[in-house]
Coordinates of C-alpha atoms in Angstrom, one line a residue:
X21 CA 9.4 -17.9 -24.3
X22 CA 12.7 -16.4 -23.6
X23 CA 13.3 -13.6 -20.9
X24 CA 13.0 -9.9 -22.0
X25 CA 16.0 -8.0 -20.9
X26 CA 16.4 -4.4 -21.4
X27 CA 17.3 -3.4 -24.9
X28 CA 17.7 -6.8 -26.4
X29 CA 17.5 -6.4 -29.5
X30 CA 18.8 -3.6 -32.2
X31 CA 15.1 -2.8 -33.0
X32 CA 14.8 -2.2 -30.0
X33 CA 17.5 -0.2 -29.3
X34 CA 16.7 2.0 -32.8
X35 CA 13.6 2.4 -31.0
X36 CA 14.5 3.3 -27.8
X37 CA 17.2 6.3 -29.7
X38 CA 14.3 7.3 -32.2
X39 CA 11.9 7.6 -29.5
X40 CA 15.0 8.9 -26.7
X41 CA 13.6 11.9 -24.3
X42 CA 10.0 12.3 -26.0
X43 CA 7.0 12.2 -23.5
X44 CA 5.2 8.9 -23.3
X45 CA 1.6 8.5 -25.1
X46 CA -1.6 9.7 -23.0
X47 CA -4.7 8.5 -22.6
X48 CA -7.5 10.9 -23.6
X49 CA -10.3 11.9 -20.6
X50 CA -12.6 14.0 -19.7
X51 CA -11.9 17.9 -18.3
X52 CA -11.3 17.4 -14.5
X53 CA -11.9 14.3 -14.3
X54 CA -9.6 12.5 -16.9
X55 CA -10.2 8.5 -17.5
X56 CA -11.7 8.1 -14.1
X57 CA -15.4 7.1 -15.5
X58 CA -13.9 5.2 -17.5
X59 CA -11.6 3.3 -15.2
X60 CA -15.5 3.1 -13.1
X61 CA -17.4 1.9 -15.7
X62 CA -14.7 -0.5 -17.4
X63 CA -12.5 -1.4 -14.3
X64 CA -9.5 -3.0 -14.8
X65 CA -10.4 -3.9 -18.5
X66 CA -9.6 -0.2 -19.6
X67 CA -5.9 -0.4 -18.5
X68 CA -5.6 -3.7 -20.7
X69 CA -7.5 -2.0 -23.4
X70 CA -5.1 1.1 -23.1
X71 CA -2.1 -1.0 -22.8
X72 CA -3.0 -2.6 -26.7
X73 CA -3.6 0.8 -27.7
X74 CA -0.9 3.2 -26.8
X75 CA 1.7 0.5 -25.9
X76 CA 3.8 -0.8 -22.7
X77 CA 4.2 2.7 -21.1
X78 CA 2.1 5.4 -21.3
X79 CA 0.3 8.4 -19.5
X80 CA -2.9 7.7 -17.4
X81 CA -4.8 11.2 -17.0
X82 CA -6.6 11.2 -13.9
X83 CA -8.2 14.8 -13.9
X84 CA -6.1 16.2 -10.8
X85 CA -3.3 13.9 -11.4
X86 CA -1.1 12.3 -13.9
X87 CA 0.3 8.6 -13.6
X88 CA 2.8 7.3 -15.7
X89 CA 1.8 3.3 -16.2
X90 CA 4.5 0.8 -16.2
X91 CA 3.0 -2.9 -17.7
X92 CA 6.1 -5.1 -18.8
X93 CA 8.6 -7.1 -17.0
X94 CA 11.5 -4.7 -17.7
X95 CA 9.4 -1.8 -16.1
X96 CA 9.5 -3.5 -13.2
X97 CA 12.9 -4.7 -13.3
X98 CA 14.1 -0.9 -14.0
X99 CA 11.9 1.1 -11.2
X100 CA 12.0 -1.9 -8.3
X101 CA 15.1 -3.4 -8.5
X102 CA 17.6 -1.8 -11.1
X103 CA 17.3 1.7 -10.6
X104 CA 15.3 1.6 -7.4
X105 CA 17.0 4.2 -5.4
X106 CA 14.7 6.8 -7.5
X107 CA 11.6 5.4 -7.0
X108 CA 10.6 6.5 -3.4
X109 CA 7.2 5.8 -1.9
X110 CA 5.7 9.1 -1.8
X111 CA 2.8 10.7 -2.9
X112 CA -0.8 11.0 -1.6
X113 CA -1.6 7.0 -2.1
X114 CA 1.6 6.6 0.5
X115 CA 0.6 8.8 2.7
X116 CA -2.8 7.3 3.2
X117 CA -1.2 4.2 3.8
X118 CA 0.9 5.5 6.3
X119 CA -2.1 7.4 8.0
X120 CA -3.1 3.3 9.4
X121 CA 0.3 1.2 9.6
X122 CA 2.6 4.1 10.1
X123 CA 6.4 3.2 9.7
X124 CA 6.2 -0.6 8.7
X125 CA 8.4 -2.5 6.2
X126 CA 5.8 -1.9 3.4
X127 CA 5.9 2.4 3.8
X128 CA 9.3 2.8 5.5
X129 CA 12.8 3.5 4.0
X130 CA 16.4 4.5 4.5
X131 CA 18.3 3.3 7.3
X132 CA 15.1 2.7 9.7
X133 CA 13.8 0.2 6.6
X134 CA 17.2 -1.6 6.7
X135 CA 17.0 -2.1 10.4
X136 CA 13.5 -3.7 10.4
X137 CA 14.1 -5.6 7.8
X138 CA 17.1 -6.5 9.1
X139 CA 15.1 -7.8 12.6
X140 CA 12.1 -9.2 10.8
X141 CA 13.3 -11.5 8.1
X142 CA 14.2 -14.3 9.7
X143 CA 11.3 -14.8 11.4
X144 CA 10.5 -16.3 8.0
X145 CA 12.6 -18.6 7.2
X146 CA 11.6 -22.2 6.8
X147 CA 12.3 -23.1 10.5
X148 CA 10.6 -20.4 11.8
X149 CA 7.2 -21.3 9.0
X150 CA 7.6 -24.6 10.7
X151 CA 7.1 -23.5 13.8
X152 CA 4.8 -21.7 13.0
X153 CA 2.6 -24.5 11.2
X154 CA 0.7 -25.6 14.2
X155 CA -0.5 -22.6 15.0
X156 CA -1.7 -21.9 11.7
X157 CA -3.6 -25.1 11.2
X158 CA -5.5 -24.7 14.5
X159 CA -6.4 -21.3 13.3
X160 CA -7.6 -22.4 10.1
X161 CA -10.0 -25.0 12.0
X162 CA -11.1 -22.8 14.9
X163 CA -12.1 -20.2 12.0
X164 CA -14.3 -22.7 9.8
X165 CA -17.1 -22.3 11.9
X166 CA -19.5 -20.3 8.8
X167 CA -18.5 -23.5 6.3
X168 CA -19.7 -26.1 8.9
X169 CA -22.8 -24.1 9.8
X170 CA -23.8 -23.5 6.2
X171 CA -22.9 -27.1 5.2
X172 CA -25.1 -28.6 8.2
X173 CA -28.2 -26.5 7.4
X174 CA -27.4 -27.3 3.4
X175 CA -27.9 -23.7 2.4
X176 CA -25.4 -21.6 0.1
X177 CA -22.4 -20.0 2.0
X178 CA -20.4 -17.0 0.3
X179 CA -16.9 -17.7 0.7
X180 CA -15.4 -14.1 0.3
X181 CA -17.5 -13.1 3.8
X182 CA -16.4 -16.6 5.6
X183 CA -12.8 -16.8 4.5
X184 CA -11.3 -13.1 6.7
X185 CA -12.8 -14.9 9.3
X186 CA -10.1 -17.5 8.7
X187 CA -7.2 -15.7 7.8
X188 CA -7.7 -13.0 10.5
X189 CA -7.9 -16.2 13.2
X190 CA -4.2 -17.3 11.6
X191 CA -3.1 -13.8 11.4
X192 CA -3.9 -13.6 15.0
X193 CA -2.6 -16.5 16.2
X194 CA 0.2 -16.5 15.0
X195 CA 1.0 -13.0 15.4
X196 CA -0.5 -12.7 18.8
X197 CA -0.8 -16.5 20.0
X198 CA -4.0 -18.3 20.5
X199 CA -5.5 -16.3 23.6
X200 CA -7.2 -13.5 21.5
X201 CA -10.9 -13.5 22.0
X202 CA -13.4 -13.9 19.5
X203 CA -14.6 -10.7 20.1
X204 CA -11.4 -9.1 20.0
X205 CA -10.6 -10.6 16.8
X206 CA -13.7 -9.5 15.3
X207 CA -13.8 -5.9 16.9
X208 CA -9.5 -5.5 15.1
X209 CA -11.2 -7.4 11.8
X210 CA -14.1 -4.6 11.5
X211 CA -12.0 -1.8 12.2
X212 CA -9.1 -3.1 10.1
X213 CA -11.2 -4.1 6.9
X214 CA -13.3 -0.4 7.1
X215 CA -9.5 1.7 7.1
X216 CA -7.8 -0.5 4.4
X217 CA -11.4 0.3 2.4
X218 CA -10.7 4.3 3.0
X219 CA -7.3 4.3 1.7
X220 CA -7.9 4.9 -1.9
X221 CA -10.7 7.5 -0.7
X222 CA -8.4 8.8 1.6
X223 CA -5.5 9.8 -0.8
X224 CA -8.2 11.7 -2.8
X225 CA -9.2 13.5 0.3
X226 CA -5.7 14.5 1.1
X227 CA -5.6 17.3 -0.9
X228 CA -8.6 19.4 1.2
X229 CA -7.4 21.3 4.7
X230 CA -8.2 18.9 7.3
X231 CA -10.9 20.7 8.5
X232 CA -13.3 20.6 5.7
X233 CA -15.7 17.5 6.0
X234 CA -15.0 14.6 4.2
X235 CA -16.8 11.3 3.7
X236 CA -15.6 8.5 6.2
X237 CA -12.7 10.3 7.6
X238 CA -14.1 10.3 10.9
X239 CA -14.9 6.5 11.0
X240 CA -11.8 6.1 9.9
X241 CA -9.9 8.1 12.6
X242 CA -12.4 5.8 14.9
X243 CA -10.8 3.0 13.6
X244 CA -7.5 3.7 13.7
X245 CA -8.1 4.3 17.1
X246 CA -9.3 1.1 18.1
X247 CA -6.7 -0.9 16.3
X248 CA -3.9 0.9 18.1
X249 CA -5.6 0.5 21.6
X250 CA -6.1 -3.6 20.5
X251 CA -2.6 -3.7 19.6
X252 CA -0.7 -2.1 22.1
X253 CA -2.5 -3.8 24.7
X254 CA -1.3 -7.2 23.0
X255 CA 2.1 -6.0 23.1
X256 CA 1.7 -4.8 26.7
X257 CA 0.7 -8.0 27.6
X258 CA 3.4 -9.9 26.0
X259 CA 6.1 -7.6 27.6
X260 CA 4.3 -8.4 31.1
X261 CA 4.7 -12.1 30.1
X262 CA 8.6 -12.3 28.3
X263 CA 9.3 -16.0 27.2
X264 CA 5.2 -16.5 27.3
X265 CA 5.4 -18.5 23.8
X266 CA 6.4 -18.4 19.7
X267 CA 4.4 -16.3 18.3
X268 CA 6.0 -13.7 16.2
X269 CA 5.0 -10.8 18.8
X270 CA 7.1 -12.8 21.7
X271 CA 10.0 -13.4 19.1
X272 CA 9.8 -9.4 18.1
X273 CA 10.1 -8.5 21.6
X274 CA 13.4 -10.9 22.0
X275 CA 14.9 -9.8 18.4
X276 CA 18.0 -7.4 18.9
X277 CA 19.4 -5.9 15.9
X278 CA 23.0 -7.6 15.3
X279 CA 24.7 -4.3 14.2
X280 CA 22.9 -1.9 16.8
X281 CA 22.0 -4.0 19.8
X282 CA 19.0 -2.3 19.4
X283 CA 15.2 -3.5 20.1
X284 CA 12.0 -2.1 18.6
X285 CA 10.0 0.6 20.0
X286 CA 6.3 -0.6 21.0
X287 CA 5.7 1.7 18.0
X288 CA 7.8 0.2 16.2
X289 CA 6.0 -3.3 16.9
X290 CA 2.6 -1.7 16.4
X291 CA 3.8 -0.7 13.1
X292 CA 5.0 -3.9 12.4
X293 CA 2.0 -5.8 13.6
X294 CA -0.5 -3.6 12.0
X295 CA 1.5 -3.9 8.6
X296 CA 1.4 -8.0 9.2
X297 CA -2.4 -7.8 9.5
X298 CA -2.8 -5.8 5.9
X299 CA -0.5 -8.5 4.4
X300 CA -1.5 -11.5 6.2
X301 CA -5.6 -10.9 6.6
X302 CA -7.2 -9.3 3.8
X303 CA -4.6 -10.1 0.6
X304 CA -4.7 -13.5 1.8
X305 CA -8.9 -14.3 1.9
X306 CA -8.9 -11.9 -1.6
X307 CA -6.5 -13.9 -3.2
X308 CA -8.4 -17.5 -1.9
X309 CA -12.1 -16.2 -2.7
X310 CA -10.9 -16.0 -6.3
X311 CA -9.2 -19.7 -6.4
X312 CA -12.2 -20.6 -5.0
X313 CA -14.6 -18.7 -7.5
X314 CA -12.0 -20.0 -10.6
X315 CA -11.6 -24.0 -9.0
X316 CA -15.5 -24.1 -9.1
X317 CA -15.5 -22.9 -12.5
X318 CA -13.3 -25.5 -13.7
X319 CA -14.5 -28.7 -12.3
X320 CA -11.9 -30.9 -13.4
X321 CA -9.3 -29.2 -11.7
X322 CA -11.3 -29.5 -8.5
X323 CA -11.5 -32.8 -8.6
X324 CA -7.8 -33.1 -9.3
X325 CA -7.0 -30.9 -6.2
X326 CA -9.2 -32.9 -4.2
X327 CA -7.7 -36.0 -5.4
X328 CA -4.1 -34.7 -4.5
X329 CA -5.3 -34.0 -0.8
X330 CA -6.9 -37.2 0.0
X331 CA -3.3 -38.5 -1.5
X332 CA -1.1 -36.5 0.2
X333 CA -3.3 -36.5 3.4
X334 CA -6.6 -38.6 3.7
X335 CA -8.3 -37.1 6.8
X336 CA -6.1 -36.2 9.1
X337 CA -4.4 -33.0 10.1
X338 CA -1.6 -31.9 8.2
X339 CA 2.1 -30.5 9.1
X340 CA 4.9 -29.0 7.7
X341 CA 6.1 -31.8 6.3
X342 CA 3.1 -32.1 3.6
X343 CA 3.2 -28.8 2.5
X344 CA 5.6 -30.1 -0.5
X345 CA 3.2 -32.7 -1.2
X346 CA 0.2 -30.3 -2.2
X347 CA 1.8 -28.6 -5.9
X348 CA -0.9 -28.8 -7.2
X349 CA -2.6 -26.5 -4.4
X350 CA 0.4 -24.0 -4.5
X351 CA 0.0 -23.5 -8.2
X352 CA -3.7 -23.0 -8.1
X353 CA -3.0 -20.4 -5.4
X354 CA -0.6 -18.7 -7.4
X355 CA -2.5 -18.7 -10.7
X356 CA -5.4 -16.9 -8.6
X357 CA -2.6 -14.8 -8.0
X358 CA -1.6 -13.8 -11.3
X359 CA -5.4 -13.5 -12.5
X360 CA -6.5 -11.6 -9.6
X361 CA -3.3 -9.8 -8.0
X362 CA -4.6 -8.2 -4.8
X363 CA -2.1 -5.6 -4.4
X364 CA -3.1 -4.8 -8.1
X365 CA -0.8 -2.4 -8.8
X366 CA 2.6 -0.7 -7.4
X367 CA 3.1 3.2 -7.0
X368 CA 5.7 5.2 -6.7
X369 CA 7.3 8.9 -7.2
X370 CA 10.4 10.0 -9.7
X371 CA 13.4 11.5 -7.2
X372 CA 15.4 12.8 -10.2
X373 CA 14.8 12.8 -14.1
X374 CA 15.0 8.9 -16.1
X375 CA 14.4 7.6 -18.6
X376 CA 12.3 4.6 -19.1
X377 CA 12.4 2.8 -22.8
X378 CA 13.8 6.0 -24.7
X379 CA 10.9 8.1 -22.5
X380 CA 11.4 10.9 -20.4
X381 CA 10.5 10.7 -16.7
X382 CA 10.4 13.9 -14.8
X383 CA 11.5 14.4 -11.3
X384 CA 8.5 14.4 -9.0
X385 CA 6.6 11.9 -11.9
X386 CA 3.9 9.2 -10.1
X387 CA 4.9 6.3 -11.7
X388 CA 2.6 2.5 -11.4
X389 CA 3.6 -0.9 -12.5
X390 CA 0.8 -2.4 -13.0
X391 CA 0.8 -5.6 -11.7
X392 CA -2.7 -7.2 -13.1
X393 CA -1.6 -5.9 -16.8
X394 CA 2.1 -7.2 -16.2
X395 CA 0.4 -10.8 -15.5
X396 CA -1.8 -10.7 -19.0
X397 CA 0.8 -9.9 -21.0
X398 CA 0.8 -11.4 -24.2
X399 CA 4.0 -11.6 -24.8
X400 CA 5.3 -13.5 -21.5
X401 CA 1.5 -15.7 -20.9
X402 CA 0.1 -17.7 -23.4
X403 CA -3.8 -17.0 -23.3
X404 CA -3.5 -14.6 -20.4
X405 CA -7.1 -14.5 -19.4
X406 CA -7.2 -18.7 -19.0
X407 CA -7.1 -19.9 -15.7
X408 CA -4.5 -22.5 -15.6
X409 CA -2.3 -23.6 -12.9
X410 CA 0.0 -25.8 -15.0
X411 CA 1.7 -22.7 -15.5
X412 CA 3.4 -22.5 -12.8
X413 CA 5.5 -25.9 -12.8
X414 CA 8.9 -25.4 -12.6
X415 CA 9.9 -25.8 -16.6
X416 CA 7.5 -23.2 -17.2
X417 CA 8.6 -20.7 -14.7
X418 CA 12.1 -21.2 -15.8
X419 CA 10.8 -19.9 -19.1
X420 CA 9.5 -16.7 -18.5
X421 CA 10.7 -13.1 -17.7
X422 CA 11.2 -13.3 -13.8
X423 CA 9.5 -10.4 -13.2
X424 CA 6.5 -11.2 -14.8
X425 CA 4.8 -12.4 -12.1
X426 CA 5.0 -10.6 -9.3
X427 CA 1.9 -10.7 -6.6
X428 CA 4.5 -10.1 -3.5
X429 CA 6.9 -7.3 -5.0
X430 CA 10.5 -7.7 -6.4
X431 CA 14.0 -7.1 -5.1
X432 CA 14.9 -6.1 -1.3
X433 CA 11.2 -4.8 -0.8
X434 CA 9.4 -8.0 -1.5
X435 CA 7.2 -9.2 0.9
X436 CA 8.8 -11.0 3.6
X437 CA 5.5 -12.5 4.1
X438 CA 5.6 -14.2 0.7
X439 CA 5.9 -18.1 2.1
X440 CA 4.3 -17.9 4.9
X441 CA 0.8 -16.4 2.5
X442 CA 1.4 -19.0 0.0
X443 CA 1.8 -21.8 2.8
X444 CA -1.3 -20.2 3.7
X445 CA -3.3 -20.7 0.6
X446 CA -2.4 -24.1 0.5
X447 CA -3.5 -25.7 3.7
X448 CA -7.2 -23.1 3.5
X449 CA -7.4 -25.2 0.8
X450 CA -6.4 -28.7 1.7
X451 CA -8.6 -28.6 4.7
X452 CA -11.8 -27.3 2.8
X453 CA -11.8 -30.2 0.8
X454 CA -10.7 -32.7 2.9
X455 CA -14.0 -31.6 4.8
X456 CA -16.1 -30.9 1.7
X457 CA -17.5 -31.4 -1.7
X458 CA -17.5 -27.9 -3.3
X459 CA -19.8 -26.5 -6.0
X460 CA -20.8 -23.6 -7.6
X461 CA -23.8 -22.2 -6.5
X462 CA -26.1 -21.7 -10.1
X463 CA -27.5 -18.2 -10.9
X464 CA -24.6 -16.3 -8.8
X465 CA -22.5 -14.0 -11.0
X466 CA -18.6 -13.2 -9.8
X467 CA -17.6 -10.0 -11.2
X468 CA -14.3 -7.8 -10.5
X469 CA -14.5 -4.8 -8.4
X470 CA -11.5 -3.1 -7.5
X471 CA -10.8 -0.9 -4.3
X472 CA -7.5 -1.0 -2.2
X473 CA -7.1 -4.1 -2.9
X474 CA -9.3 -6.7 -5.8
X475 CA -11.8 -7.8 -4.4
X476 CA -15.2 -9.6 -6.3
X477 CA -18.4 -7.2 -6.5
X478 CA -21.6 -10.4 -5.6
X479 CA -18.9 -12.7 -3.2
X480 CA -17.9 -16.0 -4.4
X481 CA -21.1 -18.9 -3.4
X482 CA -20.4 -22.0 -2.9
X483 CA -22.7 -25.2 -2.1
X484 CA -20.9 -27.2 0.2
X485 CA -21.1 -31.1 1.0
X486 CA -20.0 -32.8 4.3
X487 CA -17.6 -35.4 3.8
X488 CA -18.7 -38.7 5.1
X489 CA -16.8 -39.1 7.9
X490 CA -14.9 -36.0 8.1

């Protein structure tokens, strides 16, 4: 299937002039409240359901808000890269955001975004993720420890609770280095996991003075609070210690801005650090609970990944150097990905008046691409709700609208994180099955349930087999 590019066709473009400066179709809710029990009660389904119904752009009413829905490829195209410049994060979901990691590359803009990015993107690049490998691997094994115990007592393990153990040990490590404690580790993990939970809350809440009790502000003010005194005690230490090692902290610390001369600001870093920890601890174990729930539901495709592991690495410890060896692993990874996007969908806030295909968009208009529509589209995925990582070889990317797939962002804002998370994925993987036999666990139902970010309501159980010999 071909690309779609704006207006490329004269239908379209008759379209787009018929339809030029009239106000997009709206879904229909109830008063106050809007689509809300519907989004509840139908989850994610509804938006696909709305998107066959009223078409690729439309009006989602909310009760006390209004949300313009953006679910094809040239959507994206137009409000992240194209025409990004009016499309601002703003807005109450922002500002929540903001209220935990502050000033960090996902939430800041203008010249202080430049500057960080500018510092932090080529801490990873390829020789930098190789250096970073190591560390990553050990942290990976050291955080294992709830598959091992549930495989040696041969009882059922739920993979959604054991796998943040994991990526919050690699987040750590290689953020941090390897001397966090276990207990430091899991005091940031609760505190961290509890505020990213709030945020949606928390945008809702934004509205009432801040003095009228609401639900879970406190605990998450708590929370906040502990992060910040976790983390600028890290970077305390490391600036008592200069040269100590290479993880990314010690690097920040070193990293002068070319044009300025400048370094970062220990709020800076904790902005930085705390950002990293969103993107590199709970997105990651979301997005690897769901190719673990969709692997077990397709047994042949297991047993093809496994195959490719003990091929590319039979029991030993792998490096950077295999991560090319492991496609297979990559692609299940990022068909989890498009199934299951955690960062689900993308908001932002009209500066000034557009127009997006032939419909008016007011200044000050919330606008959402809707990243898990945008990756069922029927028009750029063939069977959209299969699970099927043969979609992502190299032919068939080259096919498709490149923008129709995109878990990690678009344009100068995407995720710097994006190789390093997908690197990730693949060695979680390759060592759980160099070490095990998985299985699904009969009787335990996986269902969607959406919050910040898309996570499963009932966990993802697994029955896990030692290796012999592993």
């Amino acid at each position: 299937m071909q690309p779609d590019l704006l207006s490329s066709t004269p239908a379209r473009a008759a379209a787009g002039a018929a339809a030029r400066a009239s106000t997009p179709p709206s879904t229909r809710g109830f008063p106050l409240v809007g689509v809300l029990p519907h989004l509840l009660k139908d989850r994610l389904d509804y938006l696909l359901s709305a998107r066959e119904q009223l078409g690729d752009l439309y009006t989602i009413d909310l009760g006390v808000a209004r949300l313009v829905a953006l679910n094809h490829p040239r959507h994206a195209q137009h409000v992240l890269r194209d025409n990004a410049r009016n499309y601002r994060k703003g807005g109450a979901i922002w500002e929540s955001v903001r209220s935990l990691i502050g000033n960090g590359l996902p939430t800041s803009e203008g010249d202080l975004w430049l500057r960080q990015r500018r510092m932090i993107q080529p801490e990873f690049h390829r020789d930098r993720l190789a250096a970073m490998c190591d560390l990553m691997v050990q942290a990976i094994d050291d955080g294992m420890a709830g598959f091992g115990a549930a495989a040696a007592a041969g009882r059922p393990v739920n993979a959604e609770r054991e796998l943040p153990h994991i990526t919050m040990k690699v987040i750590l490590n290689t953020m941090f280095g390897s001397g966090i404690t276990k207990e430091e580790a899991d005091a940031v993990g609760g505190s961290l996991r509890y505020a990213l939970d709030y945020m949606l809350l928390g945008a809702a809440l934004r509205a009432l003075p801040s003095w009228i009790p609401a639900p879970g502000r406190r605990r998450f003010e708590r929370s906040a609070k502990a992060i910040d005194e976790h983390v600028f005690r890290f970077i305390a230490q490391r600036r008592a210690q200069p040269g100590r090692g290479g993880d990314l902290l010690s690097i920040l610390l070193a990293t002068v801005d070319a044009e300025t001369g400048e370094q970062m600001t220990n709020q800076q870093l904790r902005d930085e650090a705390v950002s990293m920890f969103l993107a590199g601890y709970e997105t990651t174990s979301v997005a690897l609970a769901w190719a673990l729930h969709l692997l077990v539901e397709h047994p042949d495709l297991l047993r093809a990944l496994a195959a490719e592991v003990d091929e590319a690495l039979g029991d030993r410890r792998p490096g950077f150097a295999d991560v090319p060896r492991l496609p297979l692993a990559l692609a299940v990874v990022q068909e989890a990905l498009r199934l299951y996007p955690p960062a689900y969908w993308i908001p932002r806030t009209a500066i000034e008046d557009d127009e997006i295909d032939g419909f008016h968009i007011p200044a000050g208009t919330m606008v959402g691409v809707m990243t898990y529509v945008l990756h069922r589209h029927p028009d750029h995925w063939e069977a959209p709700a299969r699970f099927d990582p043969g979609r992502f070889t190299p032919e068939h990317a080259r096919a498709r609208h490149p923008l129709a797939f995109i878990p990690f962002g678009i344009g100068q804002r995407q995720c710097v994180g994006k190789e390093f998370a997908l690197m990730e994925g693949q060695l979680i993987l390759a060592r759980l099955l160099q070490r095990y036999r998985i299985s699904a666990v009969p009787g335990r139902t996986t269902r969607l349930h959406f919050a910040t970010t898309l996570r499963t309501s009932g966990g993802v159980w697994l029955r896990l087999e030692p290796r012999p010999g592993r």
